[in-house]
DNA sequence: AGTTTGTCTTTTATCTACAATAGACAGATT
DNA sequence: AATCTGTCTATTGTAGATAAAAGACAAACT
């Protein structure tokens, strides 16, 4: 196989969803826009839709013949891009599995285990190396530096610098900046989740990322914004395999966020800094607690 | 060709230098250690040395037969790794050539131009993307973000945060930390160069990198240290193709460094911060001046 | 006049293959 | 006993090939 057709499969599935809500499909460019793919892929999707008698297709006429059934969809395993699959396998190994710092990482072995070619694994490792968890010995293997206490401390040190700077920028954003509206929305979501915390505490993770990313973005600095990727991926995977006390932990963080949000909305740099520091401090403690 | 044998050629050249100073070569493992390559490569080198009658080789006996001549060396173009060649070509295009922000970057075209396969170019671009100068559109081309004024401002903003933090750490390093000795050496080199500035001002660039890296390293934070790569590469290439006023610029920076070094040696955080700020400010101004 | 479609070309993502390099192990040597 | 060499195996770095996806352009349509 040269290239996985996951883009096609994923877009096809999303097209089925669109298709279940109308009686006719729009033009090819419009559909491409809606699905985020090129016309080439749109046409492949339409061909397939025609083949399985979901639509009749003649030039501009794309009439829906029947509602899509579950069996029409491609299974989700087939719609994930290779890069996503590699990332998940790899993160599971190093965060969940007992991967010791100093361990060697073998491209070939990883590739075999995941069932892909070495090229993709290699490219993933190169991309991943910027997260500071692995390091390359040229002409030889990669070395796992491990998700250690030092790693967490170094990560949070930079995070704190960046977020304090971003928060300071945030309070001085002009009143009409879209960030304020987004902040309002995020605030409302916080209240919603807190009101039904027992059932919805799992939604925190995603909201957390959205909130902090918004703050970081107000720095208008690509290095600060890019760095947030590292934080996000670490927290994402780390908590995914580390669910002890999730409910309480999240409830507490939500409260802190609300205080932090209020401080930002006050436009007072001093207050913002204080609230930011308080939250970052407890976030760091929580992270460190969960590392042996 | 599957793999360039640049490691071999480069190590061979370095071996010739060793060889010109002794009458017999040490054991294979020792030689490997000295040249930083595996025994496999050492044996390839020895084989070749024997072939061109530089040495006689029988098991442990490796007797030098004659001094190496210039013609024994591999030409330097052949000893650079592919990655280095790609980096140089690419940086020339985007920093020296009139590359407009927003321009598309084509893997295939780049590969053809440099004369390599696409894989290597691709991997280079992935590695390079962490410098924030290019960005990938998935399933499509890369986009050049350009070496613009904003880029320089964002870069220096983070640099200043990191270096101030590192300088603050530096002054509190224990007296026996090797950094102090290294700092002394660097200071001496500054004085040497300043004493003969007209002839030696070109040496500043390398010394600058060495000095700032030393400061950043005292942060003991991998993210801060890694970030210095970006600064180093930008300054390295930028000044390489931008030599106006190099002499004066470097002389001024050397003076500032000396003040900065003295401040670090005073162990006084306040003084260090001041000197650091002063130098970073003028470094930023110099960088910005040279961007249209 | 502006879209839309049909067709064609180019580029990317990924696999496979192979030489260069690293690395392991047992027997030889000091 | 420790180190070195000969030999063999495994892994990395790079090229080349190919299907998937993007994108260009002119003719067809509203």
XYZ file of C-alpha atoms (C1' of nucleotides) in Angstrom:
644
model
C 0.000 0.000 0.000
C 1.382 3.404 -0.854
C -0.937 5.724 0.980
C -3.792 5.020 3.347
C -7.070 6.427 2.063
C -8.107 7.577 5.498
C -8.861 11.059 4.267
C -11.398 9.601 1.874
C -12.939 7.282 4.446
C -13.190 9.911 7.126
C -14.654 12.468 4.739
C -17.049 9.840 3.391
C -18.350 9.171 6.887
C -18.838 12.855 7.531
C -20.568 13.176 4.199
C -23.056 10.502 5.216
C -23.982 12.645 8.191
C -24.582 15.630 5.945
C -26.508 13.398 3.596
C -28.904 12.244 6.291
C -30.175 15.776 6.662
C -30.931 16.856 3.109
C -32.560 15.605 -0.027
C -29.843 16.754 -2.418
C -26.116 17.488 -2.170
C -24.508 20.800 -3.150
C -21.873 21.358 -5.825
C -18.521 19.605 -5.672
C -16.464 22.635 -4.583
C -19.020 23.473 -1.932
C -18.957 19.925 -0.627
C -15.186 19.984 -0.629
C -15.315 23.144 1.431
C -17.751 21.618 3.901
C -15.692 18.456 4.335
C -12.301 20.084 4.164
C -11.035 17.991 1.261
C -10.160 18.518 -2.376
C -12.491 17.977 -5.272
C -10.673 14.806 -6.157
C -11.724 13.297 -2.872
C -15.232 14.712 -3.145
C -15.650 12.958 -6.457
C -14.407 9.697 -4.988
C -16.992 10.072 -2.235
C -19.784 10.826 -4.695
C -18.786 7.836 -6.810
C -18.996 5.576 -3.847
C -22.302 7.069 -2.729
C -23.656 6.348 -6.162
C -22.260 2.838 -6.131
C -23.995 1.914 -2.915
C -27.179 3.568 -4.173
C -27.226 6.328 -1.584
C -27.612 8.963 -4.254
C -28.212 9.300 -7.932
C -25.533 11.465 -9.486
C -25.674 13.178 -12.817
C -23.515 16.265 -13.158
C -25.130 18.869 -10.958
C -27.910 16.659 -9.801
C -27.067 14.722 -6.696
C -30.322 13.386 -5.326
C -30.425 11.480 -2.072
C -32.105 8.109 -2.612
C -32.138 6.727 0.907
C -30.971 7.453 4.446
C -27.516 6.093 5.300
C -27.476 3.047 7.554
C -24.842 2.194 10.141
C -23.405 -0.385 7.781
C -22.684 2.293 5.200
C -20.095 3.943 7.427
C -16.465 2.919 7.427
C -15.374 1.571 10.796
C -13.653 4.183 12.917
C -10.397 2.214 13.090
C -10.006 2.851 9.394
C -10.572 6.583 9.532
C -7.748 7.493 11.884
C -4.679 8.714 10.120
C -1.525 6.698 10.481
C 0.104 9.478 12.459
C -2.683 9.344 15.038
C -2.356 5.607 15.414
C 1.375 5.842 15.866
C 1.031 8.611 18.408
C -1.436 6.656 20.489
C 0.606 3.453 20.465
C 3.708 5.314 21.355
C 2.219 7.388 24.133
C 0.649 4.332 25.658
C 4.029 2.667 25.744
C 5.852 5.522 27.367
C 3.240 6.930 29.715
C 1.148 3.933 30.674
C 3.558 1.051 30.222
C 6.517 0.729 32.517
C 8.966 2.419 30.221
C 12.180 3.165 32.059
C 14.175 6.307 31.349
C 17.268 5.483 29.344
C 15.478 2.774 27.400
C 16.351 2.462 23.761
C 13.733 3.048 21.137
C 13.963 0.985 18.031
C 12.302 2.291 14.890
C 12.014 -1.088 13.259
C 10.525 -2.752 16.301
C 8.036 0.065 16.830
C 7.032 -0.109 13.186
C 6.493 -3.851 13.351
C 4.494 -3.544 16.519
C 2.217 -0.893 15.083
C 2.101 -2.528 11.688
C 3.470 0.266 9.523
C 6.577 1.079 7.559
C 9.590 2.549 9.248
C 9.325 5.855 7.447
C 6.165 6.861 9.238
C 7.490 5.858 12.621
C 10.668 7.741 11.942
C 8.825 10.876 10.965
C 6.675 10.610 14.027
C 9.722 10.332 16.275
C 11.302 13.363 14.661
C 8.153 15.387 15.181
C 7.767 14.060 18.686
C 11.324 14.819 19.679
C 10.510 18.462 20.183
C 8.551 17.461 23.261
C 11.794 16.694 25.022
C 10.893 13.146 25.993
C 13.171 11.388 23.548
C 16.521 12.120 22.026
C 18.343 10.815 18.986
C 21.795 9.301 18.900
C 22.791 9.939 15.302
C 23.257 6.811 13.212
C 21.864 4.874 16.094
C 18.804 4.497 18.261
C 16.582 6.960 20.068
C 16.792 7.204 23.822
C 13.767 7.601 26.005
C 14.352 10.311 28.539
C 11.210 9.371 30.355
C 8.265 11.087 31.884
C 10.122 11.882 35.054
C 9.846 14.359 37.861
C 12.505 16.555 36.270
C 10.617 16.556 33.029
C 7.475 17.712 34.787
C 9.358 20.414 36.672
C 11.059 21.745 33.563
C 7.804 21.691 31.674
C 5.886 23.543 34.356
C 8.639 26.088 34.836
C 8.336 27.208 31.238
C 4.609 26.891 31.285
C 4.391 29.241 34.225
C 6.614 31.818 32.588
C 4.583 31.705 29.414
C 1.196 31.676 30.975
C 1.926 34.567 33.323
C 3.129 36.590 30.387
C 0.061 35.637 28.363
C -2.335 36.425 31.170
C -0.745 39.847 31.519
C -1.372 40.429 27.822
C -4.880 39.106 28.071
C -6.092 41.708 30.562
C -4.950 44.473 28.262
C -6.727 43.181 25.173
C -9.158 45.749 23.748
C -12.768 45.312 24.750
C -13.793 44.252 21.255
C -11.275 41.446 20.972
C -13.013 38.138 20.210
C -11.102 36.532 23.057
C -13.466 38.152 25.548
C -16.513 36.528 23.962
C -14.774 33.178 23.867
C -13.849 33.622 27.517
C -17.516 34.236 28.362
C -18.487 31.027 26.614
C -15.803 29.084 28.409
C -16.926 30.549 31.697
C -20.521 29.438 31.057
C -19.347 25.928 30.240
C -17.448 25.824 33.495
C -20.614 26.649 35.402
C -22.601 24.055 33.471
C -20.165 21.318 34.227
C -19.798 22.272 37.873
C -23.556 22.184 38.281
C -23.584 18.542 37.222
C -20.096 17.599 38.201
C -20.788 13.986 39.069
C -21.858 13.166 35.555
C -19.842 15.608 33.546
C -16.442 15.810 35.218
C -14.897 13.984 32.284
C -15.541 16.975 30.069
C -13.039 19.002 32.028
C -9.980 17.823 30.164
C -11.121 19.224 26.852
C -12.342 22.445 28.413
C -9.078 22.876 30.258
C -7.182 22.702 27.010
C -9.509 25.174 25.356
C -9.182 27.658 28.184
C -5.431 27.610 28.543
C -4.938 27.693 24.801
C -7.074 30.835 24.659
C -4.886 32.431 27.291
C -1.674 31.422 25.577
C -2.925 32.699 22.244
C -3.290 36.197 23.566
C 0.493 36.321 23.778
C 0.540 36.599 19.969
C 3.795 34.742 20.104
C 4.139 31.624 17.981
C 6.710 30.098 20.306
C 4.469 30.480 23.303
C 1.451 29.152 21.437
C 3.421 26.243 19.985
C 4.763 25.354 23.382
C 1.245 24.815 24.559
C 1.144 21.734 22.304
C 3.596 20.079 24.633
C 1.573 20.873 27.695
C -1.615 19.735 26.030
C -0.283 16.410 24.856
C 1.308 15.637 28.196
C -1.786 16.434 30.178
C -4.024 14.726 27.661
C -2.281 11.379 27.742
C -1.152 11.546 31.292
C -4.621 11.924 32.708
C -6.062 9.490 30.255
C -4.099 6.734 31.967
C -4.180 8.178 35.427
C -7.697 8.626 36.564
C -7.379 8.525 40.331
C -9.423 11.224 42.043
C -10.415 12.603 38.689
C -13.708 13.940 39.962
C -12.324 15.927 42.880
C -9.289 17.032 40.986
C -11.396 18.384 38.159
C -13.910 20.059 40.467
C -11.115 21.893 42.197
C -9.541 22.964 38.925
C -12.887 24.228 37.666
C -13.255 26.442 40.722
C -9.763 27.774 40.253
C -10.460 28.462 36.613
C -13.531 30.457 37.526
C -11.515 32.603 39.906
C -8.852 32.996 37.225
C -11.450 33.938 34.613
C -12.997 36.511 36.925
C -9.565 37.981 37.549
C -8.938 38.275 33.812
C -12.294 39.939 33.360
C -11.420 42.469 36.038
C -8.737 43.799 33.669
C -6.527 44.207 36.690
C -3.026 42.810 36.002
C -2.302 42.265 39.680
C -5.417 40.191 40.276
C -4.875 38.211 37.080
C -1.341 37.415 38.052
C -2.381 36.242 41.476
C -5.160 33.999 40.246
C -2.946 32.632 37.499
C -0.170 31.818 39.932
C -2.556 30.139 42.299
C -3.974 27.884 39.620
C -0.619 27.035 38.078
C 0.749 26.151 41.459
C -1.963 23.673 42.161
C -1.808 22.297 38.624
C 1.873 21.637 39.109
C 1.296 19.949 42.418
C -1.355 17.700 40.969
C 0.908 16.701 38.122
C 3.830 15.996 40.425
C 1.726 13.970 42.807
C 0.843 11.547 40.067
C 4.483 10.891 39.183
C 6.161 8.258 41.348
C 22.692 5.036 -3.402
C 21.200 3.890 -0.169
C 23.216 5.757 2.408
C 25.960 8.320 2.013
C 29.216 7.193 3.603
C 29.929 10.630 4.974
C 30.551 9.302 8.447
C 33.317 7.156 7.060
C 34.831 9.912 4.955
C 34.746 12.484 7.691
C 36.210 10.091 10.251
C 38.836 9.040 7.727
C 39.934 12.634 7.308
C 40.146 13.124 11.034
C 42.078 9.905 11.320
C 44.661 11.226 8.873
C 45.246 14.134 11.195
C 45.830 11.787 14.100
C 48.025 9.710 11.918
C 50.305 12.584 11.056
C 51.332 12.871 14.686
C 52.239 9.320 15.634
C 54.118 6.369 14.342
C 51.522 3.751 15.197
C 47.780 3.715 15.689
C 46.035 2.473 18.842
C 43.564 -0.385 19.085
C 40.308 -0.378 17.146
C 38.039 0.394 20.112
C 40.317 3.193 21.201
C 40.390 4.657 17.727
C 36.623 4.393 17.550
C 36.393 6.300 20.792
C 38.737 9.012 19.552
C 36.876 9.458 16.277
C 33.395 8.989 17.648
C 32.462 6.117 15.359
C 31.840 2.406 15.671
C 34.403 -0.291 15.170
C 32.854 -1.147 11.835
C 33.767 2.271 10.547
C 37.186 2.167 12.166
C 37.935 -1.023 10.302
C 36.798 0.522 7.052
C 39.157 3.414 7.703
C 42.050 1.117 8.520
C 41.373 -0.904 5.383
C 41.552 2.164 3.276
C 44.672 3.430 5.025
C 46.305 0.127 4.267
C 45.117 0.238 0.674
C 46.687 3.612 0.003
C 49.830 2.476 1.839
C 49.529 4.927 4.687
C 49.934 2.162 7.209
C 50.753 -1.480 7.403
C 48.082 -3.313 9.309
C 48.315 -6.715 10.868
C 45.996 -7.354 13.770
C 47.304 -5.164 16.596
C 50.134 -3.729 14.616
C 49.219 -0.567 12.792
C 52.446 1.062 11.732
C 52.431 4.408 10.001
C 54.367 4.153 6.727
C 54.239 7.739 5.535
C 52.761 11.140 6.345
C 49.367 11.814 4.804
C 49.349 14.187 1.850
C 46.603 16.643 0.947
C 45.485 14.330 -1.831
C 44.779 11.557 0.683
C 41.968 13.530 2.244
C 38.419 13.323 0.976
C 37.181 16.672 -0.320
C 35.141 18.536 2.257
C 32.031 18.572 0.083
C 31.854 14.832 0.553
C 32.186 14.847 4.301
C 29.157 16.951 5.098
C 26.132 14.933 6.060
C 23.106 15.156 3.831
C 21.166 16.900 6.570
C 23.767 19.651 6.712
C 23.689 20.155 2.968
C 19.925 20.361 2.963
C 19.941 22.812 5.843
C 22.393 25.110 4.126
C 20.548 25.095 0.815
C 17.289 25.733 2.502
C 18.500 28.497 4.759
C 20.142 30.237 1.846
C 16.869 30.190 -0.007
C 14.805 31.613 2.806
C 17.218 34.010 4.456
C 19.407 35.202 1.627
C 17.192 34.770 -1.420
C 14.122 36.895 -1.801
C 11.703 34.401 -0.360
C 8.347 35.989 0.270
C 6.248 35.039 3.275
C 3.317 32.900 2.185
C 5.348 31.183 -0.478
C 4.718 27.504 -0.954
C 7.481 25.027 -0.335
C 7.590 22.017 -2.536
C 9.338 18.897 -1.254
C 9.924 17.437 -4.681
C 11.340 20.626 -6.128
C 13.626 21.171 -3.160
C 14.846 17.601 -3.398
C 15.589 17.963 -7.095
C 17.389 21.218 -6.546
C 19.586 19.806 -3.810
C 19.982 16.500 -5.577
C 18.583 14.145 -2.951
C 15.560 11.986 -2.380
C 12.344 13.425 -1.058
C 12.543 11.481 2.185
C 15.498 13.437 3.458
C 14.008 16.769 2.498
C 10.784 15.838 4.167
C 12.492 14.842 7.368
C 14.484 18.028 7.339
C 11.345 20.112 6.966
C 9.689 18.291 9.850
C 12.684 18.895 12.055
C 12.941 22.455 10.895
C 9.297 23.245 11.488
C 9.888 23.651 15.194
C 11.737 26.858 14.407
C 8.443 28.486 13.517
C 9.494 29.620 10.063
C 7.428 27.120 8.105
C 4.122 25.394 8.589
C 2.559 22.303 7.089
C -0.800 22.075 5.389
C -1.662 18.419 5.852
C -1.791 16.418 2.629
C -0.473 19.452 0.891
C 2.472 21.785 0.748
C 4.454 23.627 3.379
C 4.019 27.353 3.739
C 6.892 29.707 4.375
C 6.060 32.090 7.150
C 9.120 34.109 6.447
C 11.885 35.721 8.355
C 9.832 38.756 9.161
C 9.844 41.488 11.739
C 7.179 39.677 13.754
C 9.226 36.535 13.739
C 12.210 38.399 15.109
C 10.102 40.078 17.779
C 8.512 36.849 18.914
C 11.848 35.120 18.960
C 13.534 37.821 20.993
C 10.642 38.054 23.421
C 11.081 34.433 24.415
C 14.808 34.685 24.281
C 14.791 37.528 26.745
C 12.514 35.684 29.155
C 14.714 32.625 29.025
C 18.016 34.344 29.215
C 17.036 36.541 32.140
C 15.886 33.477 34.003
C 19.081 31.630 33.118
C 21.294 34.531 34.134
C 19.543 34.674 37.485
C 20.330 30.977 37.957
C 23.876 31.464 36.821
C 24.842 33.897 39.569
C 23.684 31.432 42.181
C 25.684 28.487 40.868
C 28.057 27.083 43.504
C 31.627 28.278 43.268
C 32.880 24.885 42.123
C 30.501 24.592 39.190
C 32.432 24.047 35.934
C 30.449 26.865 34.369
C 32.617 29.394 36.177
C 35.794 28.021 34.652
C 34.220 27.972 31.217
C 33.110 31.551 31.758
C 36.677 32.550 32.591
C 37.896 30.980 29.363
C 35.227 32.720 27.384
C 36.119 36.009 29.008
C 39.772 35.569 28.052
C 38.806 34.841 24.456
C 36.759 38.016 24.398
C 39.774 40.022 25.432
C 41.983 38.301 22.891
C 39.640 39.049 20.076
C 39.054 42.620 21.144
C 42.815 43.200 21.254
C 43.054 42.297 17.579
C 39.550 43.152 16.522
C 40.366 44.203 12.957
C 41.650 40.787 12.060
C 39.612 38.574 14.329
C 36.129 40.080 14.423
C 34.817 37.151 12.402
C 35.424 34.857 15.326
C 32.746 36.600 17.315
C 29.837 34.632 15.927
C 31.092 31.325 17.250
C 32.075 32.818 20.582
C 28.694 34.474 20.927
C 26.993 31.146 20.540
C 29.288 29.520 23.038
C 28.697 32.218 25.615
C 24.933 32.394 25.396
C 24.628 28.632 25.318
C 26.621 28.471 28.537
C 24.235 30.939 30.135
C 21.150 29.097 28.902
C 22.504 25.787 30.099
C 22.636 26.991 33.652
C 18.847 27.005 33.616
C 18.976 23.190 33.759
C 15.812 23.253 31.747
C 15.730 21.245 28.532
C 13.111 23.500 26.973
C 15.180 26.581 27.573
C 18.342 24.922 26.338
C 16.581 23.494 23.282
C 15.126 26.859 22.461
C 18.598 28.215 22.148
C 18.952 26.110 18.978
C 16.481 28.391 17.304
C 18.293 31.519 18.319
C 21.613 30.045 17.288
C 20.495 28.950 13.864
C 18.786 32.238 13.132
C 21.742 34.346 14.175
C 24.190 32.025 12.513
C 22.629 32.157 9.086
C 21.307 35.630 9.323
C 24.691 37.206 9.924
C 26.365 34.925 7.492
C 24.464 36.627 4.712
C 24.313 40.022 6.261
C 27.727 41.322 6.913
C 27.217 45.047 6.918
C 29.036 46.733 9.778
C 30.104 43.395 11.092
C 33.266 44.750 12.601
C 31.664 47.526 14.639
C 28.666 45.435 15.527
C 30.848 42.668 16.874
C 33.149 45.011 18.736
C 30.192 46.531 20.509
C 28.746 43.152 21.368
C 32.075 41.999 22.736
C 32.182 44.970 25.080
C 28.675 44.272 26.221
C 29.517 40.657 26.804
C 32.442 41.638 28.978
C 30.205 43.829 31.105
C 27.665 41.013 31.258
C 30.345 38.494 32.234
C 31.647 40.786 34.959
C 28.123 41.174 36.283
C 27.682 37.405 36.406
C 30.968 37.054 38.207
C 29.845 39.579 40.790
C 27.226 37.033 41.910
C 24.831 39.907 42.295
C 21.439 39.133 40.730
C 20.583 42.781 40.270
C 23.745 43.612 38.395
C 23.465 40.501 36.269
C 19.917 41.325 35.330
C 20.848 44.840 34.327
C 23.786 43.817 32.197
C 21.766 41.018 30.618
C 18.928 43.371 29.766
C 21.268 45.904 28.297
C 22.921 43.391 26.013
C 19.682 41.719 24.945
C 18.182 45.053 24.114
C 20.978 45.996 21.804
C 21.056 42.506 20.295
C 17.377 42.856 19.480
C 17.882 46.255 17.953
C 20.711 45.029 15.786
C 18.640 42.111 14.573
C 15.640 44.290 13.809
C 17.726 46.851 11.981
C 18.860 44.266 9.514
C 15.313 43.213 8.628
C 13.689 45.384 5.961
C -20.073 36.628 -15.389
C -19.495 33.384 -12.381
C -19.756 28.556 -11.149
C -19.423 23.814 -12.021
C -17.770 19.781 -14.038
C -14.471 16.568 -16.695
C -9.930 15.636 -17.350
C -5.258 15.799 -16.546
C -0.858 16.804 -13.932
C 1.631 17.388 -9.780
C 2.586 16.517 -5.137
C 2.310 14.127 -0.881
C 2.226 9.942 2.219
C 3.836 5.584 2.654
C 6.060 1.177 1.600
C 10.023 -1.489 0.282
C 14.784 -2.229 -0.632
C 19.635 -1.726 0.243
C 24.209 0.250 1.609
C 26.348 2.347 5.656
C 26.877 2.102 10.317
C 26.331 0.346 14.839
C 26.631 -3.281 17.925
C 27.057 -8.247 19.798
C 29.730 -12.414 20.740
C 33.222 -15.781 20.779
C 37.797 -16.902 20.148
C 42.603 -14.962 20.035
C 46.154 -12.263 22.197
C 48.771 -9.866 25.626
C 41.913 -11.148 33.567
C 41.387 -7.860 30.502
C 41.365 -6.254 26.068
C 41.449 -6.880 21.123
C 40.151 -8.813 16.703
C 37.250 -11.474 13.352
C 32.857 -12.299 12.109
C 28.164 -11.887 12.024
C 23.529 -9.574 12.755
C 20.485 -5.694 13.413
C 19.310 -1.055 12.680
C 19.548 3.363 10.543
C 19.691 6.644 6.537
C 18.375 7.292 1.934
C 16.559 6.387 -2.655
C 12.870 4.974 -5.588
C 8.245 3.510 -6.522
C 3.295 3.938 -6.137
C -1.564 4.969 -4.544
C -4.049 8.836 -2.537
C -4.997 13.488 -2.518
C -4.501 18.134 -4.133
C -4.844 21.274 -7.623
C -4.872 23.391 -12.582
C -7.405 24.439 -16.771
C -10.643 24.541 -20.280
C -15.140 23.438 -21.765
C -19.972 23.217 -20.151
C -23.571 25.098 -17.727
C -26.734 28.446 -15.266
